[in-house]
PDB file of C-alpha atoms and ligand atoms in Angstrom:
ATOM      1  CA  MET W 347       0.000   0.000   0.000  1.00 47.00           C
ATOM      2  CA  CYS W 348       1.432   3.356  -0.964  1.00 53.00           C
ATOM      3  CA  SER W 349       1.850   6.112   1.566  1.00 52.00           C
ATOM      4  CA  TYR W 350      -0.994   8.053   0.038  1.00 53.00           C
ATOM      5  CA  HIS W 351      -3.441   5.202   0.664  1.00 52.00           C
ATOM      6  CA  ILE W 352      -2.192   4.602   4.173  1.00 49.00           C
ATOM      7  CA  ALA W 353      -2.653   8.269   4.996  1.00 48.00           C
ATOM      8  CA  ASN W 354      -6.037   8.295   3.357  1.00 47.00           C
ATOM      9  CA  LYS W 355      -7.217   5.266   5.285  1.00 50.00           C
ATOM     10  CA  ALA W 356      -6.009   6.612   8.586  1.00 52.00           C
ATOM     11  CA  THR W 357      -7.869   9.887   8.311  1.00 48.00           C
ATOM     12  CA  HIS W 358     -10.818   8.809   6.136  1.00 58.00           C
ATOM     13  CA  VAL W 359     -10.994  11.993   4.114  1.00 67.00           C
ATOM     14  CA  CYS W 360      -8.586  13.858   1.849  1.00 77.00           C
ATOM     15  CA  PRO W 361      -7.760  14.747  -1.528  1.00 73.00           C
ATOM     16  CA  CYS W 362      -8.860  17.072  -0.461  1.00 78.00           C
ATOM     17  CA  GLY W 363     -11.855  17.288   1.762  1.00 77.00           C
ATOM     18  CA  PHE W 364      -9.664  18.798   4.431  1.00 80.00           C
ATOM     19  CA  TYR W 365      -8.326  21.631   2.338  1.00 77.00           C
ATOM     20  CA  ASN W 366      -8.688  24.803   4.437  1.00 75.00           C
ATOM     21  CA  HIS W 367     -10.472  22.828   7.137  1.00 79.00           C
ATOM     22  CA  PRO W 368     -10.263  24.825  10.371  1.00 79.00           C
ATOM     23  CA  GLU W 369      -9.381  21.782  12.523  1.00 82.00           C
ATOM     24  CA  LYS W 370      -8.297  18.847  10.389  1.00 82.00           C
ATOM     25  CA  ASP W 371      -4.974  18.590   8.649  1.00 83.00           C
ATOM     26  CA  CYS W 372      -4.680  17.959   4.934  1.00 82.00           C
ATOM     27  CA  VAL W 373      -2.533  14.878   4.327  1.00 83.00           C
ATOM     28  CA  CYS W 374      -2.257  15.191   0.561  1.00 84.00           C
ATOM     29  CA  ALA W 375       1.256  14.746  -0.804  1.00 83.00           C
ATOM     30  CA  PRO W 376       3.007  17.973  -1.803  1.00 80.00           C
ATOM     31  CA  GLY W 377       1.721  19.301  -5.091  1.00 82.00           C
ATOM     32  CA  VAL W 378      -1.415  17.147  -5.217  1.00 81.00           C
ATOM     33  CA  VAL W 379      -3.811  19.959  -4.419  1.00 78.00           C
ATOM     34  CA  GLN W 380      -2.101  22.319  -6.879  1.00 77.00           C
ATOM     35  CA  LYS W 381      -2.206  19.647  -9.571  1.00 80.00           C
ATOM     36  CA  TYR W 382      -5.912  19.148  -9.021  1.00 78.00           C
ATOM     37  CA  LEU W 383      -6.597  22.887  -9.099  1.00 76.00           C
ATOM     38  CA  SER W 384      -4.558  23.324 -12.260  1.00 77.00           C
ATOM     39  CA  LYS W 385      -7.145  21.171 -14.033  1.00 79.00           C
ATOM     40  CA  ILE W 386      -9.397  24.195 -13.873  1.00 77.00           C
ATOM     41  CA  SER W 387      -8.133  26.013 -16.925  1.00 73.00           C
ATOM     42  CA  GLY W 388      -7.705  29.764 -17.316  1.00 71.00           C
ATOM     43  CA  PRO W 389     -10.463  30.065 -19.928  1.00 71.00           C
ATOM     44  CA  LEU W 390     -12.836  28.281 -17.545  1.00 77.00           C
ATOM     45  CA  LEU W 391     -11.879  30.590 -14.682  1.00 75.00           C
ATOM     46  CA  ASP W 392     -12.641  33.496 -17.025  1.00 70.00           C
ATOM     47  CA  ARG W 393     -16.251  32.432 -16.931  1.00 75.00           C
ATOM     48  CA  ILE W 394     -16.547  32.252 -13.189  1.00 84.00           C
ATOM     49  CA  ASP W 395     -17.294  35.559 -11.457  1.00 84.00           C
ATOM     50  CA  LEU W 396     -17.056  34.590  -7.822  1.00 89.00           C
ATOM     51  CA  HIS W 397     -14.570  32.257  -6.175  1.00 85.00           C
ATOM     52  CA  VAL W 398     -15.687  31.520  -2.647  1.00 84.00           C
ATOM     53  CA  GLU W 399     -13.809  29.209  -0.324  1.00 80.00           C
ATOM     54  CA  VAL W 400     -16.171  27.313   1.909  1.00 78.00           C
ATOM     55  CA  THR W 401     -15.090  25.720   5.155  1.00 78.00           C
ATOM     56  CA  PRO W 402     -17.213  23.325   7.220  1.00 78.00           C
ATOM     57  CA  VAL W 403     -19.782  25.002   9.440  1.00 79.00           C
ATOM     58  CA  ASP W 404     -19.548  24.279  13.104  1.00 79.00           C
ATOM     59  CA  PHE W 405     -22.704  22.893  14.786  1.00 78.00           C
ATOM     60  CA  THR W 406     -22.964  25.745  17.279  1.00 80.00           C
ATOM     61  CA  GLU W 407     -22.922  28.160  14.369  1.00 77.00           C
ATOM     62  CA  LEU W 408     -25.635  26.203  12.571  1.00 77.00           C
ATOM     63  CA  ALA W 409     -27.737  26.105  15.700  1.00 78.00           C
ATOM     64  CA  SER W 410     -27.100  29.754  16.509  1.00 77.00           C
ATOM     65  CA  SER W 411     -30.192  31.886  16.776  1.00 74.00           C
ATOM     66  CA  GLN W 412     -28.394  34.848  15.286  1.00 74.00           C
ATOM     67  CA  GLU W 413     -30.121  35.653  12.061  1.00 75.00           C
ATOM     68  CA  ALA W 414     -28.473  36.355   8.757  1.00 79.00           C
ATOM     69  CA  GLU W 415     -29.934  38.884   6.344  1.00 82.00           C
ATOM     70  CA  LYS W 416     -33.440  37.738   5.504  1.00 87.00           C
ATOM     71  CA  SER W 417     -33.825  36.350   2.002  1.00 91.00           C
ATOM     72  CA  ASN W 418     -36.743  38.616   1.127  1.00 92.00           C
ATOM     73  CA  HIS W 419     -34.576  41.587   2.045  1.00 92.00           C
ATOM     74  CA  ILE W 420     -31.799  40.246  -0.187  1.00 93.00           C
ATOM     75  CA  ARG W 421     -34.373  39.752  -2.944  1.00 95.00           C
ATOM     76  CA  THR W 422     -35.358  43.418  -2.734  1.00 95.00           C
ATOM     77  CA  ARG W 423     -31.730  44.493  -3.011  1.00 95.00           C
ATOM     78  CA  VAL W 424     -31.169  42.232  -6.014  1.00 96.00           C
ATOM     79  CA  ILE W 425     -34.257  43.598  -7.782  1.00 97.00           C
ATOM     80  CA  GLN W 426     -33.099  47.145  -7.099  1.00 97.00           C
ATOM     81  CA  ALA W 427     -29.606  46.379  -8.393  1.00 97.00           C
ATOM     82  CA  ARG W 428     -31.138  44.905 -11.558  1.00 96.00           C
ATOM     83  CA  GLU W 429     -33.200  48.057 -12.033  1.00 96.00           C
ATOM     84  CA  ILE W 430     -30.084  50.214 -11.667  1.00 97.00           C
ATOM     85  CA  GLN W 431     -28.394  48.090 -14.333  1.00 97.00           C
ATOM     86  CA  ASP W 432     -31.418  48.248 -16.661  1.00 95.00           C
ATOM     87  CA  LEU W 433     -31.250  52.032 -16.436  1.00 96.00           C
ATOM     88  CA  ARG W 434     -27.481  52.036 -16.917  1.00 96.00           C
ATOM     89  CA  PHE W 435     -27.798  50.127 -20.177  1.00 96.00           C
ATOM     90  CA  ALA W 436     -31.103  51.650 -21.309  1.00 95.00           C
ATOM     91  CA  ASP W 437     -29.585  52.830 -24.593  1.00 93.00           C
ATOM     92  CA  ARG W 438     -27.797  49.528 -25.239  1.00 92.00           C
ATOM     93  CA  GLU W 439     -30.248  46.903 -26.373  1.00 90.00           C
ATOM     94  CA  GLU W 440     -27.732  44.060 -26.148  1.00 91.00           C
ATOM     95  CA  LEU W 441     -26.763  44.805 -22.550  1.00 92.00           C
ATOM     96  CA  HIS W 442     -28.843  44.046 -19.485  1.00 92.00           C
ATOM     97  CA  CYS W 443     -26.401  43.597 -16.646  1.00 95.00           C
ATOM     98  CA  ASN W 444     -22.860  44.415 -15.580  1.00 96.00           C
ATOM     99  CA  ALA W 445     -21.541  40.954 -16.384  1.00 92.00           C
ATOM    100  CA  GLN W 446     -22.208  41.489 -20.099  1.00 93.00           C
ATOM    101  CA  MET W 447     -20.026  44.564 -20.445  1.00 93.00           C
ATOM    102  CA  SER W 448     -17.170  44.584 -22.943  1.00 91.00           C
ATOM    103  CA  PRO W 449     -13.709  45.621 -21.707  1.00 90.00           C
ATOM    104  CA  LYS W 450     -14.327  49.038 -23.282  1.00 91.00           C
ATOM    105  CA  MET W 451     -17.615  49.460 -21.440  1.00 93.00           C
ATOM    106  CA  VAL W 452     -15.967  48.377 -18.191  1.00 94.00           C
ATOM    107  CA  ARG W 453     -13.484  51.265 -18.451  1.00 91.00           C
ATOM    108  CA  LYS W 454     -16.359  53.682 -19.026  1.00 92.00           C
ATOM    109  CA  VAL W 455     -18.849  52.401 -16.455  1.00 94.00           C
ATOM    110  CA  CYS W 456     -16.622  51.150 -13.669  1.00 96.00           C
ATOM    111  CA  GLU W 457     -14.742  54.298 -12.807  1.00 94.00           C
ATOM    112  CA  ILE W 458     -12.773  54.074  -9.617  1.00 96.00           C
ATOM    113  CA  SER W 459     -11.094  56.706  -7.486  1.00 96.00           C
ATOM    114  CA  GLU W 460      -7.371  57.243  -7.317  1.00 96.00           C
ATOM    115  CA  ALA W 461      -7.326  55.363  -4.007  1.00 97.00           C
ATOM    116  CA  GLY W 462      -9.275  52.536  -5.669  1.00 96.00           C
ATOM    117  CA  THR W 463      -6.807  52.382  -8.534  1.00 95.00           C
ATOM    118  CA  SER W 464      -3.952  52.145  -6.129  1.00 96.00           C
ATOM    119  CA  LEU W 465      -5.718  49.430  -4.064  1.00 95.00           C
ATOM    120  CA  LEU W 466      -6.369  47.403  -7.192  1.00 94.00           C
ATOM    121  CA  LYS W 467      -2.812  47.837  -8.420  1.00 93.00           C
ATOM    122  CA  THR W 468      -1.414  46.690  -5.075  1.00 93.00           C
ATOM    123  CA  ALA W 469      -3.800  43.709  -4.990  1.00 90.00           C
ATOM    124  CA  MET W 470      -2.889  42.681  -8.537  1.00 88.00           C
ATOM    125  CA  GLU W 471       0.801  42.789  -7.679  1.00 88.00           C
ATOM    126  CA  LYS W 472       0.746  41.359  -4.161  1.00 85.00           C
ATOM    127  CA  LEU W 473      -1.736  38.573  -4.857  1.00 81.00           C
ATOM    128  CA  GLY W 474      -0.254  37.868  -8.270  1.00 78.00           C
ATOM    129  CA  LEU W 475      -3.627  38.315  -9.952  1.00 80.00           C
ATOM    130  CA  SER W 476      -3.807  37.577 -13.637  1.00 74.00           C
ATOM    131  CA  ALA W 477      -4.744  40.183 -16.204  1.00 72.00           C
ATOM    132  CA  ARG W 478      -8.055  38.448 -16.787  1.00 74.00           C
ATOM    133  CA  ALA W 479      -8.963  39.088 -13.161  1.00 82.00           C
ATOM    134  CA  TYR W 480      -8.820  42.852 -13.653  1.00 88.00           C
ATOM    135  CA  ASP W 481     -12.043  43.411 -15.607  1.00 89.00           C
ATOM    136  CA  ARG W 482     -13.809  40.779 -13.514  1.00 89.00           C
ATOM    137  CA  ILE W 483     -12.945  42.622 -10.342  1.00 93.00           C
ATOM    138  CA  LEU W 484     -14.245  45.913 -11.728  1.00 96.00           C
ATOM    139  CA  LYS W 485     -17.509  44.381 -12.960  1.00 95.00           C
ATOM    140  CA  VAL W 486     -18.163  42.545  -9.712  1.00 96.00           C
ATOM    141  CA  ALA W 487     -17.249  45.673  -7.713  1.00 97.00           C
ATOM    142  CA  ARG W 488     -19.793  47.621  -9.784  1.00 98.00           C
ATOM    143  CA  THR W 489     -22.429  44.999  -8.953  1.00 97.00           C
ATOM    144  CA  ILE W 490     -21.559  45.063  -5.242  1.00 97.00           C
ATOM    145  CA  ALA W 491     -21.915  48.861  -5.337  1.00 98.00           C
ATOM    146  CA  ASP W 492     -25.294  48.482  -7.101  1.00 97.00           C
ATOM    147  CA  LEU W 493     -26.456  46.040  -4.413  1.00 96.00           C
ATOM    148  CA  ASP W 494     -25.382  48.625  -1.879  1.00 96.00           C
ATOM    149  CA  GLY W 495     -27.332  51.341  -3.701  1.00 95.00           C
ATOM    150  CA  SER W 496     -24.094  53.257  -4.139  1.00 97.00           C
ATOM    151  CA  GLU W 497     -23.487  55.469  -7.142  1.00 95.00           C
ATOM    152  CA  ASN W 498     -19.734  55.163  -6.831  1.00 96.00           C
ATOM    153  CA  ILE W 499     -17.558  52.111  -6.515  1.00 97.00           C
ATOM    154  CA  GLU W 500     -16.140  52.616  -3.028  1.00 97.00           C
ATOM    155  CA  LEU W 501     -12.994  51.018  -1.639  1.00 97.00           C
ATOM    156  CA  GLU W 502     -15.024  48.482   0.361  1.00 97.00           C
ATOM    157  CA  HIS W 503     -16.787  47.317  -2.813  1.00 97.00           C
ATOM    158  CA  LEU W 504     -13.482  46.924  -4.583  1.00 96.00           C
ATOM    159  CA  ALA W 505     -11.912  45.099  -1.652  1.00 94.00           C
ATOM    160  CA  GLU W 506     -14.806  42.632  -1.478  1.00 95.00           C
ATOM    161  CA  SER W 507     -14.566  42.033  -5.200  1.00 95.00           C
ATOM    162  CA  ILE W 508     -10.818  41.360  -5.035  1.00 92.00           C
ATOM    163  CA  ASN W 509     -11.606  38.657  -2.476  1.00 89.00           C
ATOM    164  CA  TYR W 510     -13.650  36.764  -5.033  1.00 90.00           C
ATOM    165  CA  ARG W 511     -10.647  36.068  -7.285  1.00 84.00           C
ATOM    166  CA  SER W 512      -8.859  33.624  -5.009  1.00 77.00           C
ATOM    167  CA  LEU W 513      -8.314  31.052  -7.760  1.00 76.00           C
ATOM    168  CA  ASP W 514      -6.470  33.598  -9.875  1.00 72.00           C
ATOM    169  CA  ARG W 515      -3.854  34.064  -7.199  1.00 66.00           C
ATOM    170  CA  GLU W 516      -0.439  32.728  -7.964  1.00 59.00           C
ATOM    171  CA  GLY W 517       0.466  30.085  -5.473  1.00 55.00           C
ATOM    172  CA  TRP W 518      -3.075  29.588  -4.237  1.00 56.00           C
ATOM    173  CA  ALA W 519      -3.085  26.333  -2.306  1.00 53.00           C
ATOM    174  CA  GLY W 520       0.661  26.562  -2.298  1.00 46.00           C
TER     175      GLY W 520
HETATM  176 ZN1   ZN K 704      -5.706  16.967   1.387  1.00 52.29          ZN
END
């Protein structure tokens, strides 16, 4: 039996159910997780707007009586954001939402402040974000701002959007 199978048997789960698990250790051999992730090609990542890492939810959290935002409230915000986008693209028959914008439209519609530009530049460099992530971040930031009912893309919107490109980071899972 190879070491991988021994390890797998001893801990029951992995490649890689324990990745990012808050308590359990991943026992995958070096490079295994990266190899698996590299199967998701760049062009495929281009089509995914939001990368969200999900870790197991603790029972006490599940059972907690603390309420999250109610779904009908979220629904209202989504409808409002859609209305903002309908208005934004009122003179463009082919466009209905932010996600459909061309790179040229992104530059026009997703204006960011000087501070925003500098935040994005730093994030691109520090996190090793790919060029394809750039437009994605701006579009998603615009949508987050719309959901917030904000005319401008604020730093917090941009920061949240940058967080959704985890799979574009060089050395992710490294
Ligand atoms: Zn693992």
